[in-house]
């Protein structure tokens, strides 16, 4: 099978208008995916074609020859040196606002057009037909022909994090324009739908992570209250299974199958609402969720979960605001070495502390009664207390840790790696070093009194961050000296 059938060739075109450039991306992507879907359906209905069927992702390409500096206060929207930069693009309709903003900044800051063209990267048929519910990709061997003999399939050898990890080697002198390639984005969009049982379209720009289902009930109650308030600005609430309501009193059907990471979305215009993800317990889940949500380029993500308090002066229900992280989770060691510092971000820290003051009505010295700032340690062994205490306890003491959990440092480290502003506010649920373990009776009373207040602090912080200019929130602390232009 030597012949390859592709869509009609479309010429490259330069644009100085970002909206027009995005429309061309949408047009090229639609042409490619429609072509693949039609030929795939035909192959399933009749017989395999006698030639390979292939279509390509659209591409943004940008070239500048000037060393002229742009506004140094801005951490994105420009390239750092002359050269040619490119990014393959998928689902441009989903990313319309993001692409319009990023392309617009690039054109404005450099005074040069962008070129929209067809790349030489094939679109895997699995991703091309994923938006059509009537089309199902058969398992290998289920069709009457070998799928990869006719169509391109996902290739994990080219689906990686080389760009964000800083290990990407330019091809033919062309450097990356965006933090993720189209294949990497498509892979994560598919994983998100699988793990959360909600479509990527519903995800909002402000993401709360929690490690307890109790927060979900409170989030739904808050969402319903917001939908009853015509002045709230929130438009709908989406639960697992993509069930969406716009009326605060409307019923939500029970999901037939509980996903691995139940996810809920309180939506607002332009995606500026809040998404809550129950990642469960453990650093592996935390990494999985953030690996995939990162491609949606959220404006911030926060961890609001429970932790073990490590100081005898702490009480159950106290809050811990992380300003440093001890990483003993190990799941990111290959991508982000442990010697890389994970700094606290002032914008996030201020928003969280302000939110605690608003919700608790405490401030200044009185706030210290219920909230500690300090290092949060994240470990990969839930039963660490049962091991020899000399090693873990010594490291916790040397790090000045005030709390321990299994997710926060992972989420913060991946936020740092993916350039997503991050923060952590935890609630002390037990004190294992001081003989206060989680017991059924004590736990139920604790959850009853603390969950609603804790969740509300996370929501208030997100609402404060929502009103912050992007150039301030996405600070230079998260960007290296040779960054992609796109956020």
CSV table of C-alpha atoms in Angstrom, one decimal:
chain,number,residue,atom,x,y,z
A,1,UNK,CA,0.0,0.0,0.0
A,2,UNK,CA,2.1,2.9,-1.3
A,3,UNK,CA,-0.5,5.4,-2.3
A,4,UNK,CA,-1.7,7.9,0.3
A,5,UNK,CA,-5.0,9.7,0.0
A,6,UNK,CA,-5.2,13.1,1.7
A,7,UNK,CA,-7.5,16.1,1.7
A,8,UNK,CA,-7.1,18.8,-1.0
A,9,UNK,CA,-4.0,20.9,-0.3
A,10,UNK,CA,-4.7,24.3,1.2
A,11,UNK,CA,-2.1,27.0,0.7
A,12,UNK,CA,-0.4,28.6,3.7
A,13,UNK,CA,-1.7,32.1,4.6
A,14,UNK,CA,-0.3,34.9,6.7
A,15,UNK,CA,-2.6,36.7,9.2
A,16,UNK,CA,-2.2,39.9,11.2
A,17,UNK,CA,-5.7,39.4,12.7
A,18,UNK,CA,-5.8,36.8,15.5
A,19,UNK,CA,-9.5,36.0,15.1
A,20,UNK,CA,-9.1,35.4,11.4
A,21,UNK,CA,-6.1,33.2,12.1
A,22,UNK,CA,-8.1,31.1,14.5
A,23,UNK,CA,-11.0,30.8,12.0
A,24,UNK,CA,-8.5,29.4,9.5
A,25,UNK,CA,-7.3,26.9,12.1
A,26,UNK,CA,-10.8,25.8,12.7
A,27,UNK,CA,-11.5,25.4,9.0
A,28,UNK,CA,-8.3,23.3,8.4
A,29,UNK,CA,-9.0,21.1,11.4
A,30,UNK,CA,-12.6,20.6,10.4
A,31,UNK,CA,-11.6,19.6,6.9
A,32,UNK,CA,-9.0,17.1,8.1
A,33,UNK,CA,-11.2,15.4,10.7
A,34,UNK,CA,-14.3,15.3,8.4
A,35,UNK,CA,-12.1,13.7,5.8
A,36,UNK,CA,-10.8,11.0,8.2
A,37,UNK,CA,-14.2,10.4,9.7
A,38,UNK,CA,-15.9,9.9,6.4
A,39,UNK,CA,-13.3,7.5,5.1
A,40,UNK,CA,-13.2,5.6,8.4
A,41,UNK,CA,-17.0,5.1,8.4
A,42,UNK,CA,-16.8,4.0,4.8
A,43,UNK,CA,-14.1,1.5,5.7
A,44,UNK,CA,-16.2,0.1,8.5
A,45,UNK,CA,-19.4,-0.1,6.4
A,46,UNK,CA,-17.8,-1.8,3.4
A,47,UNK,CA,-14.2,-2.7,3.0
A,48,UNK,CA,-10.8,-1.3,3.6
A,49,UNK,CA,-9.6,1.2,1.0
A,50,UNK,CA,-6.8,0.2,-1.3
A,51,UNK,CA,-4.6,3.1,-0.1
A,52,UNK,CA,-3.6,4.8,3.1
A,53,UNK,CA,-5.9,7.5,4.4
A,54,UNK,CA,-4.1,10.4,6.0
A,55,UNK,CA,-4.9,14.0,7.1
A,56,UNK,CA,-2.8,16.5,9.1
A,57,UNK,CA,-3.0,18.8,12.0
A,58,UNK,CA,-3.1,22.5,11.2
A,59,UNK,CA,0.0,24.5,12.3
A,60,UNK,CA,0.8,28.0,13.5
A,61,UNK,CA,4.2,29.2,12.3
A,62,UNK,CA,5.9,32.4,13.3
A,63,UNK,CA,9.2,34.0,12.2
A,64,UNK,CA,11.1,37.0,13.5
A,65,UNK,CA,14.6,38.3,12.8
A,66,UNK,CA,14.7,41.0,15.5
A,67,UNK,CA,16.3,41.0,18.9
A,68,UNK,CA,14.1,43.9,20.0
A,69,UNK,CA,12.8,43.5,23.5
A,70,UNK,CA,9.1,43.6,24.3
A,71,UNK,CA,7.5,44.6,27.6
A,72,UNK,CA,9.6,42.7,30.2
A,73,UNK,CA,6.8,42.7,32.7
A,74,UNK,CA,4.9,40.2,30.6
A,75,UNK,CA,5.8,36.6,31.0
A,76,UNK,CA,4.2,35.3,27.8
A,77,UNK,CA,3.1,36.4,24.4
A,78,UNK,CA,6.5,36.9,22.9
A,79,UNK,CA,9.6,34.9,21.9
A,80,UNK,CA,13.0,35.6,23.4
A,81,UNK,CA,15.2,35.6,20.3
A,82,UNK,CA,15.0,35.6,16.5
A,83,UNK,CA,14.1,32.4,14.7
A,84,UNK,CA,11.2,30.3,13.4
A,85,UNK,CA,8.7,28.9,15.9
A,86,UNK,CA,5.8,26.5,15.2
A,87,UNK,CA,3.0,24.6,17.0
A,88,UNK,CA,0.6,22.0,15.8
A,89,UNK,CA,-3.0,22.6,16.9
A,90,UNK,CA,-5.9,20.4,17.7
A,91,UNK,CA,-9.5,21.2,18.6
A,92,UNK,CA,-9.2,24.9,17.8
A,93,UNK,CA,-12.9,25.5,18.5
A,94,UNK,CA,-12.4,24.3,22.0
A,95,UNK,CA,-9.3,26.5,22.5
A,96,UNK,CA,-10.7,29.5,20.5
A,97,UNK,CA,-10.4,32.1,23.3
A,98,UNK,CA,-6.9,30.9,24.3
A,99,UNK,CA,-5.6,30.8,20.8
A,100,UNK,CA,-7.1,34.2,19.9
A,101,UNK,CA,-5.4,35.7,23.0
A,102,UNK,CA,-2.0,34.1,22.5
A,103,UNK,CA,-1.8,34.7,18.7
A,104,UNK,CA,-3.0,38.3,19.3
A,105,UNK,CA,-0.2,39.0,21.8
A,106,UNK,CA,2.4,37.5,19.5
A,107,UNK,CA,1.4,39.7,16.6
A,108,UNK,CA,1.1,42.8,18.7
A,109,UNK,CA,4.4,42.3,20.6
A,110,UNK,CA,6.5,41.6,17.5
A,111,UNK,CA,4.7,43.4,14.7
A,112,UNK,CA,4.9,40.3,12.6
A,113,UNK,CA,2.2,38.1,11.1
A,114,UNK,CA,1.6,34.4,11.9
A,115,UNK,CA,1.3,31.8,9.2
A,116,UNK,CA,-1.5,29.3,9.3
A,117,UNK,CA,-0.8,26.2,7.3
A,118,UNK,CA,-1.1,22.4,7.3
A,119,UNK,CA,1.6,20.6,9.2
A,120,UNK,CA,3.3,17.4,8.4
A,121,UNK,CA,2.0,15.7,11.5
A,122,UNK,CA,-0.7,13.1,10.8
A,123,UNK,CA,-3.9,13.1,13.0
A,124,UNK,CA,-4.5,9.7,14.6
A,125,UNK,CA,-7.9,8.4,13.5
A,126,UNK,CA,-8.9,7.7,17.1
A,127,UNK,CA,-8.7,11.4,17.9
A,128,UNK,CA,-10.3,12.6,14.7
A,129,UNK,CA,-13.5,10.6,15.2
A,130,UNK,CA,-13.7,11.0,19.0
A,131,UNK,CA,-16.3,13.9,18.7
A,132,UNK,CA,-18.7,11.7,16.7
A,133,UNK,CA,-20.7,9.5,19.1
A,134,UNK,CA,-22.0,7.4,16.3
A,135,UNK,CA,-18.5,6.2,15.4
A,136,UNK,CA,-16.6,3.6,17.4
A,137,UNK,CA,-13.0,2.6,16.9
A,138,UNK,CA,-12.8,-1.2,17.1
A,139,UNK,CA,-10.2,-3.0,19.1
A,140,UNK,CA,-7.2,-4.3,17.3
A,141,UNK,CA,-8.3,-7.4,15.3
A,142,UNK,CA,-12.0,-6.6,15.5
A,143,UNK,CA,-12.1,-5.0,12.1
A,144,UNK,CA,-11.7,-6.9,8.9
A,145,UNK,CA,-8.4,-5.1,8.2
A,146,UNK,CA,-5.5,-4.0,10.3
A,147,UNK,CA,-6.3,-0.4,11.3
A,148,UNK,CA,-2.8,0.9,11.3
A,149,UNK,CA,-2.2,-0.3,7.8
A,150,UNK,CA,-4.8,2.2,6.6
A,151,UNK,CA,-5.0,5.0,9.2
A,152,UNK,CA,-2.6,6.7,11.5
A,153,UNK,CA,-2.9,5.7,15.1
A,154,UNK,CA,-1.6,7.3,18.3
A,155,UNK,CA,2.2,7.2,18.5
A,156,UNK,CA,3.4,7.5,22.1
A,157,UNK,CA,7.0,7.9,20.8
A,158,UNK,CA,6.0,11.4,19.7
A,159,UNK,CA,3.5,12.1,22.5
A,160,UNK,CA,5.6,13.4,25.4
A,161,UNK,CA,6.4,16.3,27.7
A,162,UNK,CA,9.8,17.3,26.1
A,163,UNK,CA,8.8,20.9,25.7
A,164,UNK,CA,7.6,21.6,29.2
A,165,UNK,CA,10.4,19.5,30.7
A,166,UNK,CA,13.0,21.6,28.8
A,167,UNK,CA,14.5,18.7,26.9
A,168,UNK,CA,13.0,19.4,23.5
A,169,UNK,CA,15.5,19.4,20.6
A,170,UNK,CA,14.4,21.7,17.7
A,171,UNK,CA,13.7,20.0,14.4
A,172,UNK,CA,15.3,21.7,11.3
A,173,UNK,CA,15.9,24.7,13.5
A,174,UNK,CA,12.2,25.2,14.3
A,175,UNK,CA,11.5,25.8,17.9
A,176,UNK,CA,8.3,25.2,19.8
A,177,UNK,CA,5.7,28.0,20.0
A,178,UNK,CA,3.4,26.3,22.5
A,179,UNK,CA,4.0,24.1,25.6
A,180,UNK,CA,2.2,21.0,24.1
A,181,UNK,CA,2.0,19.5,20.7
A,182,UNK,CA,-1.4,18.6,19.1
A,183,UNK,CA,-0.8,14.9,19.7
A,184,UNK,CA,-0.1,15.5,23.4
A,185,UNK,CA,-3.2,17.6,23.8
A,186,UNK,CA,-5.4,15.1,22.0
A,187,UNK,CA,-4.1,12.3,24.2
A,188,UNK,CA,-4.9,14.2,27.4
A,189,UNK,CA,-8.3,15.3,26.2
A,190,UNK,CA,-9.2,11.6,25.7
A,191,UNK,CA,-7.8,10.7,29.1
A,192,UNK,CA,-9.8,13.5,30.8
A,193,UNK,CA,-13.1,12.3,29.4
A,194,UNK,CA,-12.2,8.7,30.6
A,195,UNK,CA,-11.0,9.6,34.1
A,196,UNK,CA,-13.6,12.3,35.0
A,197,UNK,CA,-16.7,11.2,33.0
A,198,UNK,CA,-17.1,14.8,31.8
A,199,UNK,CA,-16.1,16.3,28.5
A,200,UNK,CA,-13.2,18.7,28.2
A,201,UNK,CA,-15.5,21.4,27.0
A,202,UNK,CA,-17.0,21.7,30.6
A,203,UNK,CA,-13.7,22.3,32.4
A,204,UNK,CA,-13.3,25.8,33.8
A,205,UNK,CA,-10.2,28.0,34.2
A,206,UNK,CA,-10.0,27.6,38.0
A,207,UNK,CA,-9.6,24.1,39.3
A,208,UNK,CA,-10.0,22.9,42.9
A,209,UNK,CA,-8.5,19.5,43.8
A,210,UNK,CA,-9.7,17.6,46.8
A,211,UNK,CA,-9.0,14.1,48.3
A,212,UNK,CA,-12.4,13.5,49.9
A,213,UNK,CA,-15.9,13.0,48.4
A,214,UNK,CA,-17.4,15.1,51.2
A,215,UNK,CA,-16.4,18.2,49.4
A,216,UNK,CA,-18.4,17.2,46.4
A,217,UNK,CA,-21.7,17.4,48.3
A,218,UNK,CA,-20.9,20.9,49.6
A,219,UNK,CA,-19.8,22.0,46.1
A,220,UNK,CA,-23.1,20.9,44.6
A,221,UNK,CA,-25.0,22.8,47.3
A,222,UNK,CA,-23.0,25.9,46.6
A,223,UNK,CA,-23.5,25.6,42.9
A,224,UNK,CA,-27.3,25.3,43.3
A,225,UNK,CA,-27.3,28.4,45.5
A,226,UNK,CA,-25.4,30.3,42.8
A,227,UNK,CA,-27.8,29.1,40.1
A,228,UNK,CA,-30.7,30.4,42.2
A,229,UNK,CA,-29.1,33.8,42.3
A,230,UNK,CA,-29.4,35.7,39.0
A,231,UNK,CA,-26.7,38.1,40.0
A,232,UNK,CA,-24.0,35.4,40.7
A,233,UNK,CA,-22.8,35.2,37.1
A,234,UNK,CA,-22.7,31.4,37.1
A,235,UNK,CA,-24.7,29.8,34.3
A,236,UNK,CA,-24.8,26.0,34.9
A,237,UNK,CA,-23.6,23.1,36.9
A,238,UNK,CA,-22.3,19.9,35.3
A,239,UNK,CA,-21.8,16.6,37.1
A,240,UNK,CA,-20.3,13.3,36.1
A,241,UNK,CA,-21.8,11.8,33.0
A,242,UNK,CA,-22.1,15.4,31.5
A,243,UNK,CA,-25.4,16.0,33.2
A,244,UNK,CA,-26.0,19.8,33.1
A,245,UNK,CA,-28.5,21.9,35.0
A,246,UNK,CA,-29.2,25.6,34.8
A,247,UNK,CA,-31.9,25.6,37.5
A,248,UNK,CA,-30.7,25.4,41.1
A,249,UNK,CA,-33.7,23.2,42.0
A,250,UNK,CA,-33.3,20.8,39.0
A,251,UNK,CA,-32.7,17.1,39.7
A,252,UNK,CA,-29.4,15.5,38.7
A,253,UNK,CA,-29.6,11.8,37.7
A,254,UNK,CA,-27.2,9.4,39.4
A,255,UNK,CA,-24.2,8.5,37.3
A,256,UNK,CA,-24.4,4.9,36.1
A,257,UNK,CA,-20.7,4.4,36.8
A,258,UNK,CA,-18.6,6.3,39.2
A,259,UNK,CA,-15.4,7.5,37.4
A,260,UNK,CA,-11.9,7.2,38.9
A,261,UNK,CA,-11.8,11.0,39.5
A,262,UNK,CA,-15.4,12.4,39.8
A,263,UNK,CA,-15.4,15.9,38.5
A,264,UNK,CA,-17.9,18.8,38.7
A,265,UNK,CA,-18.1,22.1,36.9
A,266,UNK,CA,-19.7,25.4,38.1
A,267,UNK,CA,-19.7,27.2,34.8
A,268,UNK,CA,-19.3,30.9,33.9
A,269,UNK,CA,-19.0,32.8,30.7
A,270,UNK,CA,-15.7,32.3,28.9
A,271,UNK,CA,-14.8,29.4,31.1
A,272,UNK,CA,-14.1,31.5,34.1
A,273,UNK,CA,-16.0,29.3,36.5
A,274,UNK,CA,-14.7,26.7,38.9
A,275,UNK,CA,-14.1,23.0,38.4
A,276,UNK,CA,-13.8,20.6,41.4
A,277,UNK,CA,-11.9,17.3,40.9
A,278,UNK,CA,-12.0,14.6,43.5
A,279,UNK,CA,-8.6,12.9,42.8
A,280,UNK,CA,-8.9,10.5,45.7
A,281,UNK,CA,-5.8,9.6,47.7
A,282,UNK,CA,-2.2,9.3,46.5
A,283,UNK,CA,0.4,11.1,44.4
A,284,UNK,CA,-0.2,8.9,41.4
A,285,UNK,CA,-3.8,10.2,41.0
A,286,UNK,CA,-2.6,13.7,41.6
A,287,UNK,CA,0.0,13.5,38.8
A,288,UNK,CA,-2.5,11.8,36.4
A,289,UNK,CA,-5.1,14.5,36.9
A,290,UNK,CA,-2.7,17.4,36.6
A,291,UNK,CA,-0.9,15.9,33.6
A,292,UNK,CA,-4.1,16.0,31.6
A,293,UNK,CA,-5.8,19.1,32.9
A,294,UNK,CA,-2.6,21.1,32.2
A,295,UNK,CA,-3.3,21.0,28.4
A,296,UNK,CA,-6.4,23.0,29.0
A,297,UNK,CA,-4.2,25.9,30.2
A,298,UNK,CA,-6.1,26.7,33.4
A,299,UNK,CA,-5.4,30.0,35.1
A,300,UNK,CA,-4.9,28.4,38.6
A,301,UNK,CA,-5.3,25.2,40.5
A,302,UNK,CA,-5.5,24.7,44.2
A,303,UNK,CA,-5.4,21.7,46.6
A,304,UNK,CA,-8.0,21.9,49.3
A,305,UNK,CA,-7.9,18.6,51.2
A,306,UNK,CA,-7.1,17.0,54.5
A,307,UNK,CA,-3.7,16.4,56.1
A,308,UNK,CA,-2.0,15.1,59.1
A,309,UNK,CA,-0.9,17.9,61.5
A,310,UNK,CA,2.7,17.4,62.6
A,311,UNK,CA,2.8,20.0,65.4
A,312,UNK,CA,1.4,19.4,68.9
A,313,UNK,CA,0.1,22.9,69.0
A,314,UNK,CA,-2.2,22.3,66.0
A,315,UNK,CA,-5.8,21.3,66.6
A,316,UNK,CA,-8.1,19.2,64.4
A,317,UNK,CA,-9.8,21.5,62.0
A,318,UNK,CA,-6.9,24.0,61.8
A,319,UNK,CA,-5.8,25.1,58.4
A,320,UNK,CA,-2.3,24.8,56.8
A,321,UNK,CA,-1.2,27.3,54.1
A,322,UNK,CA,1.8,25.7,52.3
A,323,UNK,CA,4.7,28.0,51.6
A,324,UNK,CA,7.1,25.2,50.8
A,325,UNK,CA,7.0,21.5,49.8
A,326,UNK,CA,9.0,18.4,50.9
A,327,UNK,CA,8.7,16.1,47.9
A,328,UNK,CA,8.8,12.4,49.0
A,329,UNK,CA,6.1,11.4,46.5
A,330,UNK,CA,8.6,10.3,43.8
A,331,UNK,CA,6.2,10.2,40.9
A,332,UNK,CA,7.7,13.3,39.3
A,333,UNK,CA,11.4,12.6,40.0
A,334,UNK,CA,12.1,11.7,36.3
A,335,UNK,CA,10.4,14.8,35.0
A,336,UNK,CA,11.3,17.4,37.6
A,337,UNK,CA,14.3,16.6,39.8
A,338,UNK,CA,13.9,16.9,43.5
A,339,UNK,CA,16.6,19.6,43.6
A,340,UNK,CA,14.3,22.0,41.7
A,341,UNK,CA,12.7,24.4,44.2
A,342,UNK,CA,8.9,24.7,44.1
A,343,UNK,CA,8.3,28.3,45.2
A,344,UNK,CA,5.2,29.7,46.8
A,345,UNK,CA,3.4,32.1,44.5
A,346,UNK,CA,2.6,35.4,46.2
A,347,UNK,CA,-0.5,36.0,44.2
A,348,UNK,CA,-2.0,32.7,45.3
A,349,UNK,CA,-0.8,32.9,48.9
A,350,UNK,CA,-2.4,36.3,49.3
A,351,UNK,CA,-5.7,35.2,47.8
A,352,UNK,CA,-5.8,32.1,50.1
A,353,UNK,CA,-5.0,34.1,53.2
A,354,UNK,CA,-7.6,36.7,52.3
A,355,UNK,CA,-10.2,34.0,51.7
A,356,UNK,CA,-9.5,32.4,55.1
A,357,UNK,CA,-10.0,35.8,56.8
A,358,UNK,CA,-13.3,36.4,54.9
A,359,UNK,CA,-14.7,33.0,55.8
A,360,UNK,CA,-13.5,32.7,59.4
A,361,UNK,CA,-13.9,36.4,60.2
A,362,UNK,CA,-10.5,36.3,61.9
A,363,UNK,CA,-7.4,38.4,61.0
A,364,UNK,CA,-3.9,39.2,62.1
A,365,UNK,CA,-2.8,37.6,65.3
A,366,UNK,CA,-6.1,35.9,65.8
A,367,UNK,CA,-5.8,34.1,62.5
A,368,UNK,CA,-2.7,32.4,63.8
A,369,UNK,CA,-4.9,30.4,66.2
A,370,UNK,CA,-6.4,28.4,63.4
A,371,UNK,CA,-3.9,28.6,60.5
A,372,UNK,CA,-0.2,27.8,60.2
A,373,UNK,CA,2.0,28.5,57.3
A,374,UNK,CA,5.0,26.3,56.6
A,375,UNK,CA,6.3,23.3,54.7
A,376,UNK,CA,3.9,20.6,53.6
A,377,UNK,CA,5.4,17.2,53.1
A,378,UNK,CA,3.9,14.8,50.5
A,379,UNK,CA,4.6,11.1,50.8
A,380,UNK,CA,3.8,8.0,48.7
A,381,UNK,CA,3.1,5.7,51.6
A,382,UNK,CA,-0.3,6.1,53.3
A,383,UNK,CA,0.8,4.0,56.3
A,384,UNK,CA,4.1,5.7,56.8
A,385,UNK,CA,3.3,5.8,60.6
A,386,UNK,CA,3.8,2.0,60.7
A,387,UNK,CA,7.4,2.1,59.6
A,388,UNK,CA,10.5,2.8,61.7
A,389,UNK,CA,9.9,6.4,62.8
A,390,UNK,CA,13.5,7.5,62.9
A,391,UNK,CA,14.0,8.2,59.2
A,392,UNK,CA,10.7,9.9,58.2
A,393,UNK,CA,10.3,11.9,61.4
A,394,UNK,CA,13.8,13.2,61.2
A,395,UNK,CA,13.3,14.4,57.7
A,396,UNK,CA,10.0,16.0,58.6
A,397,UNK,CA,11.6,17.8,61.4
A,398,UNK,CA,14.6,18.9,59.4
A,399,UNK,CA,12.3,20.3,56.7
A,400,UNK,CA,10.3,22.2,59.3
A,401,UNK,CA,7.1,20.5,57.9
A,402,UNK,CA,3.9,21.4,59.6
A,403,UNK,CA,1.6,19.0,57.7
A,404,UNK,CA,1.8,15.8,55.7
A,405,UNK,CA,-0.4,14.5,52.9
A,406,UNK,CA,-0.2,12.4,49.7
A,407,UNK,CA,-1.1,14.9,47.0
A,408,UNK,CA,-0.2,18.6,47.6
A,409,UNK,CA,3.5,18.6,46.6
A,410,UNK,CA,2.7,16.6,43.5
A,411,UNK,CA,0.0,19.1,42.4
A,412,UNK,CA,2.3,22.0,43.2
A,413,UNK,CA,5.3,20.5,41.4
A,414,UNK,CA,3.2,19.7,38.3
A,415,UNK,CA,1.8,23.3,38.4
A,416,UNK,CA,5.4,24.5,38.4
A,417,UNK,CA,6.4,22.1,35.6
A,418,UNK,CA,3.4,23.0,33.4
A,419,UNK,CA,3.5,26.8,34.3
A,420,UNK,CA,0.1,26.7,36.0
A,421,UNK,CA,-0.2,28.9,39.1
A,422,UNK,CA,-0.8,26.6,42.1
A,423,UNK,CA,-1.4,26.7,45.8
A,424,UNK,CA,-2.4,24.6,48.8
A,425,UNK,CA,-4.7,25.1,51.8
A,426,UNK,CA,-5.1,21.9,53.9
A,427,UNK,CA,-7.2,21.1,56.9
A,428,UNK,CA,-5.8,19.0,59.8
A,429,UNK,CA,-7.9,15.9,60.2
A,430,UNK,CA,-5.5,13.9,62.5
A,431,UNK,CA,-2.2,14.2,64.4
A,432,UNK,CA,-0.6,10.7,64.2
A,433,UNK,CA,2.7,11.8,65.8
A,434,UNK,CA,0.7,12.9,68.9
A,435,UNK,CA,-1.7,10.1,69.3
A,436,UNK,CA,-4.7,11.6,67.6
A,437,UNK,CA,-5.7,9.3,64.8
A,438,UNK,CA,-8.8,9.4,62.7
A,439,UNK,CA,-11.6,7.5,64.5
A,440,UNK,CA,-15.1,7.0,63.1
A,441,UNK,CA,-17.0,9.1,65.6
A,442,UNK,CA,-14.4,11.9,65.7
A,443,UNK,CA,-14.1,12.0,61.9
A,444,UNK,CA,-17.8,12.4,61.3
A,445,UNK,CA,-18.1,15.3,63.6
A,446,UNK,CA,-15.0,16.9,62.1
A,447,UNK,CA,-16.2,16.5,58.5
A,448,UNK,CA,-19.6,17.9,59.5
A,449,UNK,CA,-18.2,21.1,60.9
A,450,UNK,CA,-15.2,21.8,58.7
A,451,UNK,CA,-15.9,20.7,55.1
A,452,UNK,CA,-18.2,23.5,54.1
A,453,UNK,CA,-16.0,26.2,55.5
A,454,UNK,CA,-12.9,24.8,53.9
A,455,UNK,CA,-14.4,24.5,50.5
A,456,UNK,CA,-15.8,28.0,50.7
A,457,UNK,CA,-12.3,29.3,51.4
A,458,UNK,CA,-11.1,27.6,48.2
A,459,UNK,CA,-14.0,29.1,46.2
A,460,UNK,CA,-13.5,32.6,47.6
A,461,UNK,CA,-9.8,32.4,46.7
A,462,UNK,CA,-10.6,31.3,43.1
A,463,UNK,CA,-13.1,34.2,42.8
A,464,UNK,CA,-10.4,36.6,43.9
A,465,UNK,CA,-7.9,35.2,41.4
A,466,UNK,CA,-10.6,35.3,38.7
A,467,UNK,CA,-10.6,39.1,39.0
A,468,UNK,CA,-6.8,39.4,38.8
A,469,UNK,CA,-5.2,40.4,35.4
A,470,UNK,CA,-3.7,37.4,33.7
A,471,UNK,CA,-0.3,39.1,33.3
A,472,UNK,CA,-0.2,39.4,37.1
A,473,UNK,CA,-1.4,35.9,37.9
A,474,UNK,CA,0.8,34.1,35.4
A,475,UNK,CA,4.0,35.6,36.8
A,476,UNK,CA,7.6,35.3,35.6
A,477,UNK,CA,8.4,33.0,38.5
A,478,UNK,CA,6.9,30.1,36.5
A,479,UNK,CA,8.8,30.9,33.3
A,480,UNK,CA,12.4,30.0,32.4
A,481,UNK,CA,14.8,32.1,30.3
A,482,UNK,CA,13.9,30.3,27.0
A,483,UNK,CA,10.1,29.9,27.1
A,484,UNK,CA,7.4,29.2,24.5
A,485,UNK,CA,5.5,32.3,23.5
A,486,UNK,CA,2.2,30.7,24.3
A,487,UNK,CA,1.1,30.5,27.9
